[in-house]
Coordinates of C-alpha atoms in Angstrom, one line a residue:
Chain A
M1 CA 0.5 47.9 26.1
T2 CA -2.8 45.9 26.7
A3 CA -4.2 43.6 24.3
D4 CA -7.1 46.3 23.9
E5 CA -4.8 49.1 23.0
L6 CA -2.6 46.8 20.7
V7 CA -5.9 46.3 18.6
E8 CA -6.6 49.9 18.4
S9 CA -3.3 50.8 17.2
L10 CA -3.5 48.2 14.5
R11 CA -6.9 49.7 13.8
A12 CA -5.5 52.9 13.4
M13 CA -2.8 51.7 11.2
L14 CA -5.3 50.0 9.0
S15 CA -6.9 53.1 8.8
E16 CA -4.0 55.0 7.6
A17 CA -3.0 52.1 5.1
Q18 CA -6.4 52.0 3.5
A19 CA -6.1 55.8 2.9
I20 CA -2.6 55.4 1.3
A21 CA -4.2 52.5 -1.0
L22 CA -6.7 54.8 -2.2
A23 CA -3.9 56.9 -3.8
H24 CA -2.9 54.2 -6.0
E25 CA 0.9 55.2 -6.1
P26 CA 2.5 52.9 -8.4
S27 CA 5.7 52.7 -6.2
M28 CA 3.5 51.4 -3.5
E29 CA 0.6 49.5 -5.1
G30 CA 1.9 46.0 -4.3
D31 CA 3.7 46.8 -0.8
I32 CA 0.4 48.7 0.5
Q33 CA -1.5 45.7 -0.6
I34 CA 0.9 43.4 1.8
I35 CA 0.7 46.0 4.7
L36 CA -3.3 45.8 4.5
A37 CA -3.4 42.0 4.4
I38 CA -1.0 41.7 7.4
L39 CA -2.9 44.2 9.3
T40 CA -6.4 42.8 8.4
D41 CA -5.3 39.1 9.2
K42 CA -3.4 40.3 12.6
L43 CA -6.7 41.8 13.7
R44 CA -8.5 38.8 12.7
C45 CA -6.5 36.5 14.8
L46 CA -6.2 38.9 17.7
D47 CA -9.5 40.2 18.0
P48 CA -11.5 37.4 16.6
Q49 CA -14.8 38.9 17.5
G50 CA -14.3 42.1 15.5
V51 CA -15.7 42.7 12.1
Y52 CA -13.3 43.3 9.1
P53 CA -13.9 44.3 5.9
R54 CA -12.7 41.6 3.1
L55 CA -9.3 43.0 1.5
V56 CA -10.6 42.8 -1.9
N57 CA -13.4 45.2 -1.0
Y58 CA -11.1 48.1 -0.3
E59 CA -8.0 47.3 -2.2
Chain B
M1 CA -15.0 8.6 27.7
Y2 CA -12.7 9.8 25.0
S3 CA -9.8 11.9 26.7
V4 CA -6.5 13.2 26.0
D5 CA -4.4 14.5 29.0
C6 CA -2.1 17.2 27.5
R7 CA -1.1 18.7 30.7
Q8 CA 0.3 15.1 32.0
S9 CA 2.1 14.3 29.0
S10 CA 3.8 17.8 28.7
K11 CA 5.3 17.2 32.4
N12 CA 7.7 14.7 30.6
T13 CA 11.0 16.2 31.4
D14 CA 12.7 14.2 29.2
F15 CA 12.4 16.7 26.4
R16 CA 13.8 20.5 26.6
L17 CA 10.5 22.2 27.1
D18 CA 10.2 25.4 26.5
P19 CA 8.6 27.1 29.7
A20 CA 6.8 29.4 27.1
Y21 CA 4.6 26.5 26.1
S22 CA 2.2 27.5 28.8
M23 CA -1.4 28.7 27.8
L24 CA -0.6 32.0 29.1
S25 CA 1.8 32.6 26.3
T26 CA 0.0 31.9 22.9
L27 CA 0.6 33.8 19.6
Y28 CA -3.0 34.6 19.5
P29 CA -4.3 34.1 23.0
K30 CA -8.2 35.2 22.3
L31 CA -8.3 32.2 19.8
D32 CA -6.7 29.7 22.3
T33 CA -8.3 30.6 25.4
A34 CA -11.9 31.7 24.2
N35 CA -14.5 29.3 25.0
R36 CA -16.7 27.1 22.7
A37 CA -19.7 29.4 22.8
V38 CA -17.5 32.3 21.6
L39 CA -15.9 30.3 18.8
E40 CA -19.1 29.4 17.5
Q41 CA -20.5 32.8 17.4
V42 CA -17.7 33.8 15.4
Q43 CA -18.1 30.8 13.1
F44 CA -21.5 31.8 12.4
E45 CA -20.9 35.5 12.1
R46 CA -18.2 34.3 9.5
L47 CA -20.3 31.8 7.7
R48 CA -23.2 34.0 7.0
S49 CA -20.6 36.7 5.5
Q50 CA -18.8 34.0 3.6
L51 CA -22.2 32.4 2.1
E52 CA -23.5 35.9 1.5
Y53 CA -19.8 36.6 -0.5
V54 CA -19.9 33.5 -2.5
Y55 CA -23.4 34.0 -3.4
A56 CA -23.1 37.4 -4.8
R57 CA -19.6 36.5 -6.4
S58 CA -19.6 33.1 -7.9
P59 CA -22.2 31.9 -10.4
F60 CA -21.1 28.4 -9.5
Y61 CA -22.1 28.9 -5.9
R62 CA -25.4 30.9 -6.8
Q63 CA -26.5 28.0 -8.8
R64 CA -26.0 25.5 -6.4
F65 CA -27.6 27.6 -3.6
Q66 CA -30.7 28.0 -6.0
Q67 CA -30.9 24.4 -7.0
V68 CA -31.8 23.8 -3.3
G69 CA -33.8 26.9 -2.6
F70 CA -31.2 28.4 -0.1
C71 CA -30.5 32.1 0.2
P72 CA -27.8 33.1 2.7
D73 CA -30.5 35.1 4.7
D74 CA -31.9 31.4 5.3
L75 CA -28.9 30.7 7.6
R76 CA -30.1 31.0 11.2
E77 CA -27.7 28.5 13.0
L78 CA -24.7 26.6 11.9
A79 CA -26.6 23.5 11.4
D80 CA -28.5 25.1 9.0
L81 CA -25.3 24.7 6.7
R82 CA -26.6 21.2 6.1
R83 CA -29.0 22.0 4.1
L84 CA -26.6 22.7 1.1
P85 CA -25.1 20.0 -0.9
L86 CA -21.6 18.3 -0.4
L87 CA -19.3 19.4 -2.9
S88 CA -16.8 16.8 -4.6
K89 CA -13.6 17.0 -6.5
P90 CA -15.1 16.1 -9.7
E91 CA -17.3 19.0 -9.5
L92 CA -14.6 21.1 -9.0
L93 CA -12.9 19.7 -11.7
A94 CA -15.8 20.0 -14.0
D95 CA -16.2 23.5 -13.1
Q96 CA -12.4 24.4 -14.0
Q97 CA -12.8 22.6 -17.6
N98 CA -15.8 24.6 -18.2
A99 CA -14.4 27.9 -17.2
P100 CA -10.7 27.6 -17.0
P101 CA -8.4 28.0 -15.3
Y102 CA -10.2 28.8 -12.0
G103 CA -13.7 27.9 -12.8
E104 CA -16.7 29.5 -11.8
R105 CA -16.2 29.4 -8.4
L106 CA -13.8 32.0 -8.6
C107 CA -14.9 35.1 -6.7
V108 CA -12.3 37.8 -7.4
P109 CA -11.3 39.3 -10.7
S110 CA -7.9 38.2 -12.1
D111 CA -5.9 41.4 -10.8
K112 CA -6.7 40.7 -7.3
I113 CA -5.1 37.2 -7.5
R114 CA -1.5 37.1 -6.2
M115 CA -0.7 33.4 -6.2
L116 CA -1.7 30.0 -7.5
I117 CA -1.9 26.7 -5.7
L118 CA -2.6 23.4 -7.2
T119 CA -3.5 20.0 -5.5
S120 CA -0.5 18.0 -5.8
G121 CA -0.9 14.8 -8.0
T122 CA -1.2 13.3 -11.2
S123 CA -2.2 15.9 -13.7
G124 CA -5.5 15.7 -15.2
I125 CA -6.7 13.7 -12.6
G126 CA -6.2 15.6 -9.1
Q127 CA -5.3 19.1 -9.6
E128 CA -7.7 21.5 -8.4
A129 CA -6.5 25.2 -8.8
Y130 CA -7.2 27.7 -6.2
A131 CA -6.5 31.6 -6.8
M132 CA -5.1 33.1 -3.8
T133 CA -5.5 37.0 -2.7
R134 CA -3.1 38.7 -0.5
M135 CA -5.6 38.0 2.3
D136 CA -5.7 34.2 1.5
I137 CA -2.0 34.1 1.3
E138 CA -1.5 35.9 4.8
Y139 CA -4.2 33.7 6.3
G140 CA -2.6 30.4 5.6
G141 CA 0.7 31.7 6.7
S142 CA -0.9 32.7 9.9
A143 CA -2.2 29.3 10.5
W144 CA 1.1 27.8 10.4
A145 CA 2.8 30.5 12.4
N146 CA 0.1 29.9 15.3
W147 CA 0.9 26.1 14.9
F148 CA 4.7 26.7 14.9
Y149 CA 4.4 28.7 17.9
R150 CA 2.2 26.2 19.6
C151 CA 4.9 23.6 18.9
G152 CA 7.6 25.8 20.8
V153 CA 9.2 27.5 17.7
R154 CA 10.0 31.0 18.8
K155 CA 11.7 34.2 17.1
G156 CA 15.2 33.7 15.9
D157 CA 15.2 29.6 16.1
R158 CA 16.7 27.9 13.4
L159 CA 13.6 26.1 11.5
L160 CA 14.5 23.4 8.7
L161 CA 11.9 22.8 6.1
T162 CA 12.4 19.8 3.9
W163 CA 9.7 19.7 2.0
P164 CA 10.2 21.2 -1.8
L165 CA 8.6 24.7 -2.5
G166 CA 6.5 24.4 -5.4
T167 CA 2.6 24.5 -6.4
N168 CA 1.6 22.7 -3.3
S169 CA 0.1 24.7 -0.5
G170 CA 2.1 23.0 2.4
P171 CA 5.6 24.0 1.5
Q172 CA 5.0 27.7 0.8
G173 CA 2.6 28.1 3.7
A174 CA 5.3 26.4 5.9
F175 CA 7.7 28.9 4.7
L176 CA 5.5 32.0 5.2
G177 CA 4.5 30.6 8.6
G178 CA 8.1 30.5 9.9
Y179 CA 8.7 33.7 8.3
K180 CA 5.7 35.4 10.3
V181 CA 6.5 33.7 13.7
G182 CA 10.1 35.2 13.6
A183 CA 12.2 32.0 13.0
N184 CA 15.2 31.6 11.2
V185 CA 13.9 29.8 8.2
L186 CA 16.1 27.3 6.1
P187 CA 14.3 25.8 3.3
I188 CA 16.9 22.8 2.5
A189 CA 14.7 20.7 0.3
P190 CA 17.0 20.9 -2.6
Y191 CA 19.9 19.2 -1.2
D192 CA 20.6 15.5 -1.0
S193 CA 20.2 14.0 2.3
E194 CA 23.6 13.6 3.3
T195 CA 24.4 17.4 2.7
K196 CA 21.2 18.2 5.0
I197 CA 22.8 16.4 7.7
R198 CA 26.6 17.5 7.1
T199 CA 26.2 20.9 6.1
Y200 CA 22.7 22.2 7.4
M201 CA 21.9 20.2 10.4
Q202 CA 25.4 19.9 11.9
R203 CA 26.7 23.4 10.9
F204 CA 23.3 25.2 12.1
D205 CA 22.2 22.9 14.7
P206 CA 18.4 23.6 14.0
V207 CA 16.0 24.0 16.7
A208 CA 13.1 22.6 14.5
I209 CA 12.8 20.7 11.5
L210 CA 9.8 19.7 9.3
A211 CA 9.8 16.3 7.5
T212 CA 7.5 13.3 6.5
P213 CA 7.8 10.3 8.7
A214 CA 9.4 8.3 6.1
Y215 CA 12.0 10.6 5.5
L216 CA 12.6 11.1 9.2
S217 CA 13.3 7.2 9.3
H218 CA 15.5 8.0 6.3
L219 CA 17.4 10.7 8.2
T220 CA 17.6 8.5 11.5
I221 CA 19.3 5.6 9.3
L222 CA 21.5 8.0 7.6
C223 CA 22.9 9.3 11.0
E224 CA 23.4 6.0 12.3
E225 CA 25.4 4.8 9.3
Q226 CA 27.5 8.0 9.6
G227 CA 28.1 7.1 13.2
L228 CA 26.1 10.3 14.4
D229 CA 24.0 10.2 17.3
P230 CA 21.2 12.4 16.6
K231 CA 20.7 13.4 20.2
A232 CA 24.4 14.5 20.6
S233 CA 24.8 15.7 17.1
F234 CA 21.9 18.2 17.2
P235 CA 21.8 19.1 20.5
S236 CA 19.4 22.4 20.1
L237 CA 16.9 20.2 18.4
R238 CA 13.8 19.8 20.5
I239 CA 10.9 20.1 18.0
I240 CA 10.4 17.5 15.1
M241 CA 7.2 18.3 12.9
I242 CA 5.5 15.8 10.6
A243 CA 2.7 15.1 8.2
T244 CA 1.0 13.2 5.3
E245 CA 1.4 9.9 6.6
A246 CA 0.0 7.6 9.3
Y247 CA 2.4 6.0 11.3
P248 CA 2.6 3.5 14.8
V249 CA 3.0 5.0 18.1
S250 CA 5.8 2.7 18.7
W251 CA 7.7 4.6 15.6
A252 CA 7.1 8.0 17.0
Q253 CA 8.3 6.8 20.6
K254 CA 11.4 5.7 19.2
I255 CA 12.1 8.5 16.9
Q256 CA 11.6 10.8 20.0
A257 CA 13.8 8.9 22.1
I258 CA 16.7 8.8 19.2
W259 CA 16.5 12.5 18.3
G260 CA 15.8 13.7 21.8
A261 CA 13.1 16.0 20.6
R262 CA 9.1 16.0 20.5
I263 CA 7.3 15.1 17.4
H264 CA 4.1 17.3 16.4
E265 CA 2.2 16.5 13.5
L266 CA 0.1 18.7 11.2
Y267 CA -2.7 18.1 8.8
G268 CA -2.9 20.3 6.0
N269 CA -4.9 20.5 2.6
T270 CA -5.1 23.0 -0.1
Q271 CA -8.7 23.4 0.3
H272 CA -8.0 24.7 3.7
G273 CA -5.4 27.0 2.1
G274 CA -2.7 26.6 5.0
L275 CA -2.8 24.4 8.2
A276 CA -5.9 22.8 8.8
A277 CA -5.1 21.2 12.1
G278 CA -2.0 20.5 14.4
T279 CA -1.2 19.0 17.7
C280 CA -1.0 21.0 20.9
E281 CA 1.8 21.4 23.2
A282 CA 1.5 17.7 24.2
G283 CA 2.8 16.6 20.7
T284 CA 1.5 13.4 19.1
I285 CA 1.7 10.9 21.9
T286 CA 0.6 11.0 25.5
E287 CA 3.1 10.2 28.2
Q288 CA 0.7 6.9 28.7
G289 CA 1.5 5.9 25.2
S290 CA -1.7 6.8 23.7
R291 CA -1.9 8.9 20.5
G292 CA -2.5 12.5 21.0
C293 CA -4.9 15.0 18.9
L294 CA -4.5 17.8 16.3
H295 CA -7.0 20.9 16.9
M296 CA -8.7 21.7 13.8
D297 CA -8.4 25.6 12.8
E298 CA -11.8 26.0 13.4
W299 CA -11.5 29.9 13.3
S300 CA -11.0 29.9 9.4
C301 CA -12.8 26.9 8.7
L302 CA -16.2 25.0 9.6
Y303 CA -15.3 21.3 9.9
E304 CA -17.8 18.5 9.8
V305 CA -17.1 14.9 10.5
L306 CA -19.5 13.1 8.6
D307 CA -20.4 9.5 8.0
P308 CA -19.5 8.8 4.3
E309 CA -22.6 6.6 3.5
T310 CA -25.6 8.5 5.5
Q311 CA -23.7 11.8 5.3
E312 CA -24.9 12.3 8.9
P313 CA -22.2 13.7 11.6
V314 CA -20.3 10.6 13.6
E315 CA -20.0 10.6 17.2
P316 CA -17.2 11.9 19.0
G317 CA -14.2 9.1 18.9
S318 CA -15.6 7.6 15.7
E319 CA -14.6 7.9 12.2
G320 CA -15.7 10.1 9.4
E321 CA -15.1 11.9 6.2
L322 CA -13.9 15.5 6.9
V323 CA -15.9 18.0 5.0
L324 CA -14.7 21.6 5.4
T325 CA -16.2 25.1 4.5
N326 CA -13.8 28.5 4.4
L327 CA -15.0 31.0 6.7
F328 CA -12.9 33.5 5.5
R329 CA -11.5 32.9 2.1
E330 CA -11.5 35.4 -1.2
G331 CA -10.0 33.6 -4.0
S332 CA -11.4 30.3 -4.3
P333 CA -13.6 29.4 -1.5
L334 CA -15.1 25.9 -0.8
V335 CA -18.6 25.5 0.8
R336 CA -19.1 21.9 2.2
F337 CA -16.2 20.3 0.3
R338 CA -15.7 16.4 0.7
T339 CA -12.0 16.1 1.5
K340 CA -12.2 12.2 1.0
D341 CA -9.9 12.2 4.3
R342 CA -10.9 9.7 6.9
V343 CA -10.2 11.1 10.3
R344 CA -11.5 10.1 14.0
L345 CA -13.1 13.1 15.8
V346 CA -11.8 14.2 19.1
P347 CA -14.1 16.6 20.9
Y348 CA -12.3 19.8 22.2
H349 CA -13.3 18.9 25.8
A350 CA -11.3 15.7 25.5
C351 CA -7.8 17.5 25.6
S352 CA -6.9 19.1 28.5
C353 CA -4.8 22.1 26.8
G354 CA -8.1 23.9 27.0
R355 CA -8.5 25.2 23.5
P356 CA -12.2 25.4 22.3
T357 CA -11.3 23.7 18.9
N358 CA -12.5 20.2 18.2
A359 CA -9.4 17.8 17.0
I360 CA -8.7 14.6 15.1
E361 CA -6.4 11.7 16.4
A362 CA -3.1 12.1 15.7
G363 CA -1.2 9.3 13.4
T364 CA -4.4 7.9 12.0
I365 CA -5.6 10.3 9.2
A366 CA -6.0 7.9 6.0
R367 CA -8.2 8.0 2.8
Y368 CA -11.5 7.0 1.4
D369 CA -10.5 6.8 -2.2
D370 CA -7.6 5.1 -3.2
M371 CA -5.1 8.1 -3.5
I372 CA -1.8 7.4 -2.0
K373 CA 0.6 10.1 -0.5
I374 CA 3.9 9.4 -1.8
R375 CA 6.8 11.9 -0.8
T376 CA 4.3 14.6 -0.3
Q377 CA 2.7 14.0 -3.7
N378 CA -0.8 12.9 -4.2
V379 CA -0.5 9.6 -6.3
W380 CA -4.0 8.2 -7.9
P381 CA -3.6 4.5 -8.8
E382 CA -5.9 5.4 -11.9
A383 CA -3.6 7.7 -13.4
V384 CA -0.8 5.2 -13.3
D385 CA -3.3 2.8 -14.7
A386 CA -3.8 5.5 -17.7
T387 CA -0.2 5.7 -18.2
I388 CA 0.8 2.2 -18.1
F389 CA -2.1 0.6 -20.1
A390 CA -1.5 3.4 -22.6
Y391 CA 0.9 0.9 -24.0
P392 CA -0.8 -2.0 -25.6
E393 CA 1.9 -4.3 -25.0
V394 CA 1.3 -4.3 -21.4
E395 CA -0.9 -6.9 -19.8
E396 CA -1.1 -6.1 -16.0
Y397 CA 1.0 -4.5 -13.3
Q398 CA 1.2 -4.5 -9.6
A399 CA 2.8 -1.9 -7.6
R400 CA 4.0 -1.7 -3.9
V401 CA 5.1 1.4 -2.0
Y402 CA 7.4 0.8 0.7
V403 CA 10.5 2.2 2.6
D404 CA 13.8 1.1 1.8
E405 CA 16.5 -0.2 3.9
Y406 CA 18.0 3.6 4.1
G407 CA 14.5 4.8 5.1
K408 CA 13.5 6.1 1.8
E409 CA 9.9 5.8 0.3
Q410 CA 10.3 3.7 -3.0
V411 CA 7.4 2.7 -5.4
E412 CA 8.1 -0.6 -7.3
I413 CA 6.1 -1.4 -10.3
K414 CA 6.1 -4.8 -11.8
V415 CA 4.8 -4.9 -15.4
E416 CA 3.8 -8.2 -17.3
F417 CA 3.8 -7.9 -21.0
R418 CA 1.7 -9.7 -23.6
A419 CA 3.1 -12.5 -25.5
S420 CA 3.1 -10.2 -28.6
A421 CA 4.9 -7.5 -26.8
G422 CA 8.3 -7.9 -29.0
E423 CA 11.9 -8.4 -28.2
A424 CA 13.6 -7.7 -24.6
D425 CA 15.2 -4.4 -25.8
A426 CA 11.5 -3.3 -26.8
R427 CA 10.0 -4.0 -23.6
Q428 CA 12.7 -2.2 -21.5
R429 CA 12.3 0.7 -23.7
I430 CA 8.5 0.7 -22.8
L431 CA 9.4 0.3 -19.2
E432 CA 11.7 3.4 -19.5
L433 CA 9.1 5.3 -21.2
A434 CA 6.6 5.0 -18.9
A435 CA 8.6 5.6 -16.0
A436 CA 9.9 8.7 -17.6
E437 CA 6.0 9.6 -18.1
L438 CA 5.0 8.9 -14.5
R439 CA 7.9 10.9 -13.2
R440 CA 6.8 13.9 -15.3
N441 CA 2.9 13.5 -14.3
A442 CA 3.0 12.6 -10.9
G443 CA 6.4 14.0 -9.9
V444 CA 7.2 10.9 -8.2
S445 CA 9.9 8.5 -9.4
M446 CA 8.9 4.8 -9.8
C447 CA 11.0 1.8 -10.3
L448 CA 9.2 -0.5 -13.2
V449 CA 10.8 -3.7 -13.6
E450 CA 9.6 -6.7 -15.9
A451 CA 7.6 -9.3 -14.3
S452 CA 7.7 -12.9 -15.8
A453 CA 4.5 -14.2 -17.9
G454 CA 1.5 -15.1 -15.9
S455 CA 3.3 -14.3 -12.7
L456 CA 0.9 -11.4 -11.6
E457 CA -2.5 -11.8 -10.1
R458 CA -5.3 -10.3 -12.2
F459 CA -7.5 -7.7 -10.6
V460 CA -11.0 -6.9 -10.5
F461 CA -10.6 -3.5 -8.5
K462 CA -7.6 -1.5 -9.7
T463 CA -6.9 -0.6 -6.1
R464 CA -6.0 -4.1 -5.4
R465 CA -3.0 -3.5 -8.0
W466 CA -1.3 -1.3 -5.2
T467 CA 0.1 -2.2 -1.8
D468 CA 1.3 0.2 0.9
E469 CA 4.0 -1.6 2.9
R470 CA 5.5 2.0 4.8
N471 CA 4.3 1.1 8.1
K472 CA 6.6 -1.9 8.0
G473 CA 9.5 0.2 6.6
L474 CA 8.8 2.9 9.5
E475 CA 9.1 0.0 12.0
R476 CA 12.7 -1.0 10.8
V477 CA 13.7 2.3 12.7
L478 CA 12.7 0.2 15.8
H479 CA 15.3 -2.5 15.0
T480 CA 18.0 -0.9 13.1
A481 CA 18.6 2.7 14.7
G482 CA 19.4 4.2 17.9
G483 CA 21.8 1.6 19.1
T484 CA 19.7 -1.4 18.8
R485 CA 20.9 -2.6 15.4
K486 CA 22.9 -6.2 15.8
E487 CA 26.0 -6.4 13.9

């Protein structure tokens, strides 16, 4: 997997995680925020020139 | 010309270097291999976003910006940040007092806060409160993970942490960073030193250990007393990571020889939220015996090194006060915060590792104020004054911080009583009560002893009550450990 493909995959995962977070499912509430934070932070480090929303804006 | 040749020093074959130290194998290659222009572009974008963020969410910052007629849209280049005023610790503490517990600089609602971290130190004097969101926690952990990787820590490596977990940002950041890099993390702080060596270090043979310089000296002397040769007893150990105190180059060289491991240094502070700066592959000293450097995490913070008097940027190679602005922090961001830490600026191009981030000189970070870091805790002499002089029977005191014969950091406070202080029992009781209060408030045990009447010098400036003799203690390792001890 190339670096670009990795970033694309992480973006897709972030998108899915955001959709799950919007469901506000109690059994996922805390865990999905951890996943969102990890993905956003990882993208910030792997693709520093990308633009990422702040977590608090879409939790 | 100020320069640090990391490539040369990393050729040192005395160390069991991991080939993956190469720049081709970094945890975040785009951060390490970007050029300076890309870094500054990212900094500018993040800074603009951060200023808009704090302006929109924090009455504290909005008021500060408005006082100088600054609007986030006014930011056209990084240098425009200097139009904003510097922010000091007393201002943060006043803000917290007016709007407890986090102050009006808090940028998130309470349900977004996942953790609280406090600056270490004596309560009421030094404790700034920082709200951490999930994102803030991850970002702090990533900064640590990146540095661990740079030091050579890899997935599955046994990583020993000797710093106690608490409300300080450092120990929890180190734990999370080790976890994120995939290390096998052993937080062994609660155990006594002998147990650490016998039970954990010998049994689990760590690859890396995180400690303070004084504690490392203590472990070194303890090993020698127990007849252990660290290099032979811990064959996997190749990375020693230190922070919090300045140290002589000769000490670092000796420790490296005794332990057969490379020393790395980090600089962390609560205001950064994670690991603010850390050595690259070369470690703390070059092969030529000069000091190495700690690359700053400029992807997450904007750093200025300023002359504390003129507030103008210092020249490369000069000392100045480190001022930081968070670029990606959600809970309690800081804009142009004066750390009071005195650092020597090393420009990015002076280090041959190729990273685009500016650095600070290893082993020489000090303070502009009179705060003293003791066993990773921040201790302010004025807070000790407040505790001791709360007893009207006390006339004067004098304190010294030193490393004892076992390599442990100690604080001895000599207290002189007034003639009217009462009998010996009453004076002893005061010493015990004050010692208990200091331990409770400062988090550091201090040994209080009575001084005879008139024996202590009277001071005009409170800082002169304190002397720091720890460097002498660190140097003791040169003469007592590693087979050079004279019986």
